Amino acid sequence: MSTEHAPGRVRRPSAPGDPRVTVAVITRDRSESLLRTLDALAALPERPPVIVVDNSRDDTTCRAVAGHPAITRLLRAAANTGALGRNLAVQHARTPYVAFSDDDSWWEPGSLARAADLLDRHPRLGLLAARTLVGEEAAEDPLNAVLAASPLRPEPDLPGRPVLGFLGCACVVRREAFLSAGGYHPLLFFGGEETLLAYDLAAAGWGVAYEPALRARHHPEDHGRTGRSFLVRRNHVLTTCLRRPWPVVLRAFADLALAAAAGRPGARRALKESLARFPAALARRRTLPPHVEDAARLLDREASGRPEGGAAR
């Protein structure tokens, strides 16, 4: 698809939409991919309002998508906000629920309405993690199986499977819960930032659940973006510093130091930046309540059997 776009080419469904869910999209220097996402969102029967937060280096993206029929509000950040762009979008949303997309992901028709129905029926539910399908072939994202096999005990007032992790571009939040938990943490910026938000929601009494009936589509670019391995490693350590007991923190640092000594990709840089940010993490440290820490420990034991510790769930 060309980055040149005629806004009138995409028409929104004429039937009344669902007023309960806003879609928040963060983007950075990928106008072509963003236009595809906006086209898909514009075609949804729910006709959701869409807030786009542009983290781009210049106004190229803003100019490319200006006037697109899906966009309700286009926010241009003064600097790259990373995952914190989602916080900005939620603050500007005027619906009780907010679904997240990246500039390479969107939602299947009906999923947003189903998510809103579940959030309506379960007032303690703070976040719904969706099933993610990747690429034109709609392949299962590996995280789907991890979330579906969560060992956390089912809770009678929540749907789906209780989890402590999710994919940032494939979830729907209760706006009240997201804001009360503080949203995404500024110390992490981007990369594996979801676990800390799940911890904070659970610590505040909100439920976090995986519901495979909700489906998000993810079409990542083949070349992706560099640096994610380093960010995920760094943010795993910082998350433990911010919320977990000291033995867990020391083990996370030791594992990262061993990975750095072995020359694992991104490990040395992750260790250096983790140490540099440690004082800030210490100043903001707030350990989890016992029931959430118990759940996190159970998931740690499960993750220890997966390569590189696996994904949080």
CSV table of C-alpha atoms in Angstrom, one decimal:
chain,number,residue,atom,x,y,z
A,1,MET,CA,0.0,0.0,0.0
A,2,SER,CA,1.3,3.4,-0.8
A,3,THR,CA,1.7,6.0,1.9
A,4,GLU,CA,-0.4,8.3,-0.2
A,5,HIS,CA,-4.0,7.9,0.9
A,6,ALA,CA,-7.4,9.3,-0.1
A,7,PRO,CA,-9.4,9.5,3.1
A,8,GLY,CA,-12.7,9.1,1.3
A,9,ARG,CA,-11.7,5.7,-0.1
A,10,VAL,CA,-12.5,4.0,3.2
A,11,ARG,CA,-16.1,4.2,4.3
A,12,ARG,CA,-17.3,3.4,7.8
A,13,PRO,CA,-20.3,1.1,8.2
A,14,SER,CA,-23.6,3.0,8.1
A,15,ALA,CA,-25.2,1.0,10.9
A,16,PRO,CA,-25.1,2.4,14.5
A,17,GLY,CA,-21.8,1.6,16.3
A,18,ASP,CA,-21.0,0.6,19.8
A,19,PRO,CA,-20.3,3.6,22.0
A,20,ARG,CA,-18.5,1.7,24.7
A,21,VAL,CA,-14.9,1.2,23.4
A,22,THR,CA,-12.3,3.5,22.1
A,23,VAL,CA,-9.3,2.1,20.2
A,24,ALA,CA,-5.9,3.7,21.1
A,25,VAL,CA,-3.2,3.4,18.5
A,26,ILE,CA,0.5,4.3,19.1
A,27,THR,CA,2.7,4.7,16.0
A,28,ARG,CA,6.2,5.8,15.1
A,29,ASP,CA,7.5,6.4,11.6
A,30,ARG,CA,5.3,3.7,10.0
A,31,SER,CA,2.6,5.6,8.1
A,32,GLU,CA,2.0,2.8,5.5
A,33,SER,CA,1.4,0.2,8.2
A,34,LEU,CA,-0.7,2.7,10.2
A,35,LEU,CA,-2.9,3.4,7.2
A,36,ARG,CA,-3.6,-0.4,6.9
A,37,THR,CA,-4.5,-0.5,10.6
A,38,LEU,CA,-6.8,2.5,10.3
A,39,ASP,CA,-8.6,1.0,7.2
A,40,ALA,CA,-9.3,-2.2,9.2
A,41,LEU,CA,-10.6,-0.2,12.2
A,42,ALA,CA,-12.8,2.0,10.0
A,43,ALA,CA,-14.5,-1.2,8.6
A,44,LEU,CA,-15.4,-2.6,12.0
A,45,PRO,CA,-19.2,-2.8,12.7
A,46,GLU,CA,-18.6,-1.3,16.2
A,47,ARG,CA,-17.4,1.9,14.5
A,48,PRO,CA,-15.1,2.7,17.5
A,49,PRO,CA,-13.6,6.1,18.0
A,50,VAL,CA,-9.9,5.9,17.4
A,51,ILE,CA,-7.2,8.0,19.1
A,52,VAL,CA,-3.8,7.9,17.5
A,53,VAL,CA,-0.7,9.0,19.4
A,54,ASP,CA,2.1,9.8,17.0
A,55,ASN,CA,5.6,9.3,18.4
A,56,SER,CA,7.3,10.0,15.0
A,57,ARG,CA,10.4,12.0,14.5
A,58,ASP,CA,8.6,14.5,12.1
A,59,ASP,CA,5.1,15.3,10.9
A,60,THR,CA,5.2,12.8,7.9
A,61,THR,CA,2.8,10.4,9.6
A,62,CYS,CA,0.4,13.1,10.7
A,63,ARG,CA,0.2,14.4,7.1
A,64,ALA,CA,-0.3,10.9,5.7
A,65,VAL,CA,-3.2,10.0,7.9
A,66,ALA,CA,-4.9,13.4,8.4
A,67,GLY,CA,-8.6,13.2,7.6
A,68,HIS,CA,-8.8,9.4,7.8
A,69,PRO,CA,-12.4,8.5,8.6
A,70,ALA,CA,-11.4,6.2,11.5
A,71,ILE,CA,-9.5,8.9,13.5
A,72,THR,CA,-11.4,10.7,16.2
A,73,ARG,CA,-8.3,12.4,17.6
A,74,LEU,CA,-4.7,12.6,16.5
A,75,LEU,CA,-2.2,13.5,19.2
A,76,ARG,CA,1.4,14.4,18.3
A,77,ALA,CA,3.8,13.9,21.2
A,78,ALA,CA,6.6,16.4,21.8
A,79,ALA,CA,9.0,13.4,22.0
A,80,ASN,CA,8.9,9.7,21.6
A,81,THR,CA,6.7,8.5,24.5
A,82,GLY,CA,7.0,4.8,23.9
A,83,ALA,CA,4.3,2.8,25.7
A,84,LEU,CA,3.4,5.9,27.6
A,85,GLY,CA,1.6,7.1,24.5
A,86,ARG,CA,-1.1,4.6,25.5
A,87,ASN,CA,-1.5,6.5,28.8
A,88,LEU,CA,-2.0,9.7,26.9
A,89,ALA,CA,-4.7,8.1,24.7
A,90,VAL,CA,-6.6,6.6,27.7
A,91,GLN,CA,-6.6,10.1,29.4
A,92,HIS,CA,-8.2,11.5,26.3
A,93,ALA,CA,-10.7,8.7,25.8
A,94,ARG,CA,-14.4,9.3,26.7
A,95,THR,CA,-15.6,5.8,26.7
A,96,PRO,CA,-15.6,3.3,29.7
A,97,TYR,CA,-13.4,0.9,27.8
A,98,VAL,CA,-10.2,1.3,25.7
A,99,ALA,CA,-8.8,-1.3,23.3
A,100,PHE,CA,-5.1,-1.0,22.3
A,101,SER,CA,-3.6,-1.5,18.8
A,102,ASP,CA,-0.2,-0.7,17.5
A,103,ASP,CA,0.4,0.6,14.0
A,104,ASP,CA,0.6,-3.0,12.7
A,105,SER,CA,-2.4,-4.5,14.6
A,106,TRP,CA,-6.1,-4.2,14.7
A,107,TRP,CA,-9.3,-6.1,15.9
A,108,GLU,CA,-11.5,-8.6,14.2
A,109,PRO,CA,-15.2,-7.6,13.7
A,110,GLY,CA,-17.3,-8.3,16.8
A,111,SER,CA,-14.4,-8.6,19.2
A,112,LEU,CA,-14.7,-5.2,20.7
A,113,ALA,CA,-18.4,-5.6,21.3
A,114,ARG,CA,-17.8,-9.0,23.0
A,115,ALA,CA,-15.1,-7.4,25.1
A,116,ALA,CA,-17.5,-4.6,26.2
A,117,ASP,CA,-20.2,-7.2,27.0
A,118,LEU,CA,-17.8,-9.1,29.3
A,119,LEU,CA,-16.6,-5.9,31.0
A,120,ASP,CA,-20.2,-4.8,31.5
A,121,ARG,CA,-21.1,-8.2,33.1
A,122,HIS,CA,-17.9,-8.4,35.3
A,123,PRO,CA,-17.4,-5.1,37.2
A,124,ARG,CA,-14.1,-6.3,38.8
A,125,LEU,CA,-12.6,-7.1,35.4
A,126,GLY,CA,-9.9,-4.6,34.7
A,127,LEU,CA,-8.2,-6.0,31.6
A,128,LEU,CA,-9.0,-8.6,28.9
A,129,ALA,CA,-6.2,-10.2,27.0
A,130,ALA,CA,-7.2,-11.3,23.5
A,131,ARG,CA,-6.0,-14.2,21.3
A,132,THR,CA,-3.5,-12.8,18.8
A,133,LEU,CA,-3.4,-14.1,15.2
A,134,VAL,CA,-0.2,-13.2,13.2
A,135,GLY,CA,0.2,-12.4,9.5
A,136,GLU,CA,-1.9,-13.1,6.5
A,137,GLU,CA,-2.1,-16.7,7.4
A,138,ALA,CA,-3.5,-15.9,10.9
A,139,ALA,CA,-1.0,-18.0,12.7
A,140,GLU,CA,-1.3,-18.4,16.5
A,141,ASP,CA,1.0,-16.1,18.4
A,142,PRO,CA,3.0,-18.3,20.8
A,143,LEU,CA,1.8,-16.3,23.7
A,144,ASN,CA,-1.8,-17.6,23.1
A,145,ALA,CA,-0.8,-21.1,24.3
A,146,VAL,CA,1.1,-19.7,27.3
A,147,LEU,CA,-1.9,-17.6,28.4
A,148,ALA,CA,-4.4,-20.4,27.8
A,149,ALA,CA,-2.3,-22.7,30.0
A,150,SER,CA,-2.1,-20.3,32.9
A,151,PRO,CA,-1.9,-22.2,36.2
A,152,LEU,CA,-3.7,-19.4,38.1
A,153,ARG,CA,-6.9,-20.6,39.8
A,154,PRO,CA,-10.2,-19.5,38.0
A,155,GLU,CA,-12.1,-16.8,39.8
A,156,PRO,CA,-15.9,-17.0,39.9
A,157,ASP,CA,-16.4,-13.3,39.2
A,158,LEU,CA,-14.1,-13.2,36.2
A,159,PRO,CA,-14.5,-14.7,32.7
A,160,GLY,CA,-11.7,-16.6,30.8
A,161,ARG,CA,-8.4,-17.6,32.4
A,162,PRO,CA,-6.7,-15.4,35.1
A,163,VAL,CA,-3.3,-14.2,33.9
A,164,LEU,CA,-0.6,-11.8,34.9
A,165,GLY,CA,0.6,-11.0,31.4
A,166,PHE,CA,-0.7,-10.0,28.0
A,167,LEU,CA,0.3,-8.5,24.6
A,168,GLY,CA,0.1,-4.8,24.6
A,169,CYS,CA,-1.5,-4.5,21.2
A,170,ALA,CA,-4.1,-7.1,21.9
A,171,CYS,CA,-6.0,-6.1,25.1
A,172,VAL,CA,-9.0,-4.2,26.2
A,173,VAL,CA,-9.0,-2.3,29.5
A,174,ARG,CA,-11.5,-0.7,31.8
A,175,ARG,CA,-10.5,3.0,31.7
A,176,GLU,CA,-11.1,3.5,35.4
A,177,ALA,CA,-8.9,0.5,36.3
A,178,PHE,CA,-6.1,1.5,33.9
A,179,LEU,CA,-6.0,5.0,35.3
A,180,SER,CA,-6.3,4.0,38.9
A,181,ALA,CA,-3.4,1.6,38.5
A,182,GLY,CA,-1.2,4.3,36.9
A,183,GLY,CA,-1.1,2.9,33.4
A,184,TYR,CA,2.2,2.0,31.9
A,185,HIS,CA,5.2,2.8,34.1
A,186,PRO,CA,7.5,5.6,32.9
A,187,LEU,CA,10.7,3.8,34.0
A,188,LEU,CA,10.2,1.0,31.4
A,189,PHE,CA,9.3,3.1,28.4
A,190,PHE,CA,8.8,0.1,26.0
A,191,GLY,CA,9.5,-3.6,25.8
A,192,GLY,CA,7.9,-6.1,28.1
A,193,GLU,CA,6.1,-3.4,29.9
A,194,GLU,CA,2.9,-5.4,30.2
A,195,THR,CA,3.8,-7.5,33.2
A,196,LEU,CA,4.2,-4.5,35.5
A,197,LEU,CA,0.8,-3.2,34.5
A,198,ALA,CA,-0.8,-6.6,35.1
A,199,TYR,CA,0.9,-6.7,38.6
A,200,ASP,CA,-0.4,-3.3,39.4
A,201,LEU,CA,-4.0,-4.0,38.3
A,202,ALA,CA,-4.1,-7.2,40.3
A,203,ALA,CA,-2.5,-5.4,43.4
A,204,ALA,CA,-5.3,-2.9,43.2
A,205,GLY,CA,-8.0,-5.6,43.2
A,206,TRP,CA,-8.8,-5.7,39.4
A,207,GLY,CA,-9.0,-8.9,37.5
A,208,VAL,CA,-6.8,-9.7,34.5
A,209,ALA,CA,-8.1,-12.4,32.2
A,210,TYR,CA,-7.4,-14.1,28.9
A,211,GLU,CA,-10.4,-14.6,26.6
A,212,PRO,CA,-9.6,-16.4,23.3
A,213,ALA,CA,-13.0,-15.5,21.9
A,214,LEU,CA,-11.6,-12.0,21.5
A,215,ARG,CA,-9.3,-11.9,18.5
A,216,ALA,CA,-6.7,-9.3,17.4
A,217,ARG,CA,-4.7,-9.4,14.2
A,218,HIS,CA,-1.0,-8.6,14.2
A,219,HIS,CA,1.0,-8.0,11.0
A,220,PRO,CA,4.5,-7.1,12.1
A,221,GLU,CA,6.9,-6.0,9.5
A,222,ASP,CA,9.5,-8.7,8.5
A,223,HIS,CA,12.5,-6.7,9.6
A,224,GLY,CA,10.9,-5.5,12.8
A,225,ARG,CA,12.7,-3.0,15.0
A,226,THR,CA,16.1,-3.5,16.5
A,227,GLY,CA,16.8,-3.4,20.3
A,228,ARG,CA,13.8,-5.3,21.6
A,229,SER,CA,15.9,-8.1,23.1
A,230,PHE,CA,17.8,-5.5,25.1
A,231,LEU,CA,14.7,-3.7,26.2
A,232,VAL,CA,12.8,-6.9,27.3
A,233,ARG,CA,15.8,-8.0,29.3
A,234,ARG,CA,16.3,-4.6,31.0
A,235,ASN,CA,12.6,-4.2,31.8
A,236,HIS,CA,12.3,-7.7,33.3
A,237,VAL,CA,15.0,-6.8,35.8
A,238,LEU,CA,13.4,-3.3,36.5
A,239,THR,CA,10.0,-4.9,37.0
A,240,THR,CA,11.4,-7.2,39.6
A,241,CYS,CA,13.1,-4.2,41.3
A,242,LEU,CA,9.9,-2.3,41.4
A,243,ARG,CA,7.6,-5.0,42.7
A,244,ARG,CA,9.2,-8.3,43.7
A,245,PRO,CA,11.0,-9.4,46.9
A,246,TRP,CA,14.7,-8.9,47.2
A,247,PRO,CA,15.7,-12.6,46.5
A,248,VAL,CA,13.8,-12.4,43.2
A,249,VAL,CA,15.5,-9.1,42.4
A,250,LEU,CA,19.0,-10.6,43.1
A,251,ARG,CA,18.3,-13.6,41.0
A,252,ALA,CA,17.1,-11.5,38.1
A,253,PHE,CA,20.3,-9.4,38.2
A,254,ALA,CA,22.4,-12.6,38.5
A,255,ASP,CA,20.8,-14.2,35.5
A,256,LEU,CA,21.3,-11.0,33.5
A,257,ALA,CA,25.0,-10.8,34.6
A,258,LEU,CA,25.5,-14.4,33.5
A,259,ALA,CA,23.8,-13.7,30.1
A,260,ALA,CA,26.1,-10.7,29.7
A,261,ALA,CA,29.2,-12.7,30.5
A,262,ALA,CA,28.1,-15.3,28.0
A,263,GLY,CA,27.7,-12.7,25.3
A,264,ARG,CA,23.9,-13.1,24.8
A,265,PRO,CA,22.4,-10.5,22.4
A,266,GLY,CA,21.6,-7.3,24.2
A,267,ALA,CA,22.5,-8.6,27.7
A,268,ARG,CA,25.5,-6.3,28.4
A,269,ARG,CA,23.6,-3.2,27.4
A,270,ALA,CA,20.6,-4.4,29.4
A,271,LEU,CA,22.7,-4.9,32.5
A,272,LYS,CA,24.4,-1.5,32.1
A,273,GLU,CA,21.0,0.3,31.8
A,274,SER,CA,19.4,-1.8,34.6
A,275,LEU,CA,22.1,-0.7,37.0
A,276,ALA,CA,21.8,2.9,35.8
A,277,ARG,CA,18.1,2.9,36.5
A,278,PHE,CA,18.3,1.0,39.7
A,279,PRO,CA,18.2,4.1,42.0
A,280,ALA,CA,15.0,5.3,40.3
A,281,ALA,CA,13.4,1.9,40.6
A,282,LEU,CA,14.4,1.7,44.2
A,283,ALA,CA,12.8,5.1,44.9
A,284,ARG,CA,9.5,3.9,43.3
A,285,ARG,CA,9.6,0.4,44.8
A,286,ARG,CA,6.3,-1.0,46.1
A,287,THR,CA,6.1,-4.7,46.7
A,288,LEU,CA,3.1,-6.7,45.7
A,289,PRO,CA,0.4,-7.8,48.2
A,290,PRO,CA,0.9,-11.5,49.3
A,291,HIS,CA,-1.8,-13.0,47.1
A,292,VAL,CA,-0.4,-11.4,43.9
A,293,GLU,CA,3.2,-12.3,44.9
A,294,ASP,CA,2.1,-15.9,45.3
A,295,ALA,CA,0.6,-15.9,41.9
A,296,ALA,CA,3.7,-14.3,40.4
A,297,ARG,CA,5.9,-17.0,42.1
A,298,LEU,CA,3.7,-19.7,40.6
A,299,LEU,CA,4.1,-18.2,37.2
A,300,ASP,CA,7.9,-18.0,37.8
A,301,ARG,CA,8.0,-21.7,38.4
A,302,GLU,CA,6.1,-22.4,35.2
A,303,ALA,CA,8.2,-20.0,33.2
A,304,SER,CA,11.5,-21.6,34.4
A,305,GLY,CA,10.8,-24.5,32.1
A,306,ARG,CA,10.5,-22.4,29.0
A,307,PRO,CA,13.4,-21.1,26.9
A,308,GLU,CA,14.8,-17.7,28.1
A,309,GLY,CA,12.2,-17.9,30.9
A,310,GLY,CA,9.3,-17.7,28.5
A,311,ALA,CA,6.7,-15.0,28.5
A,312,ALA,CA,4.9,-13.6,31.5
A,313,ARG,CA,1.3,-14.8,31.9
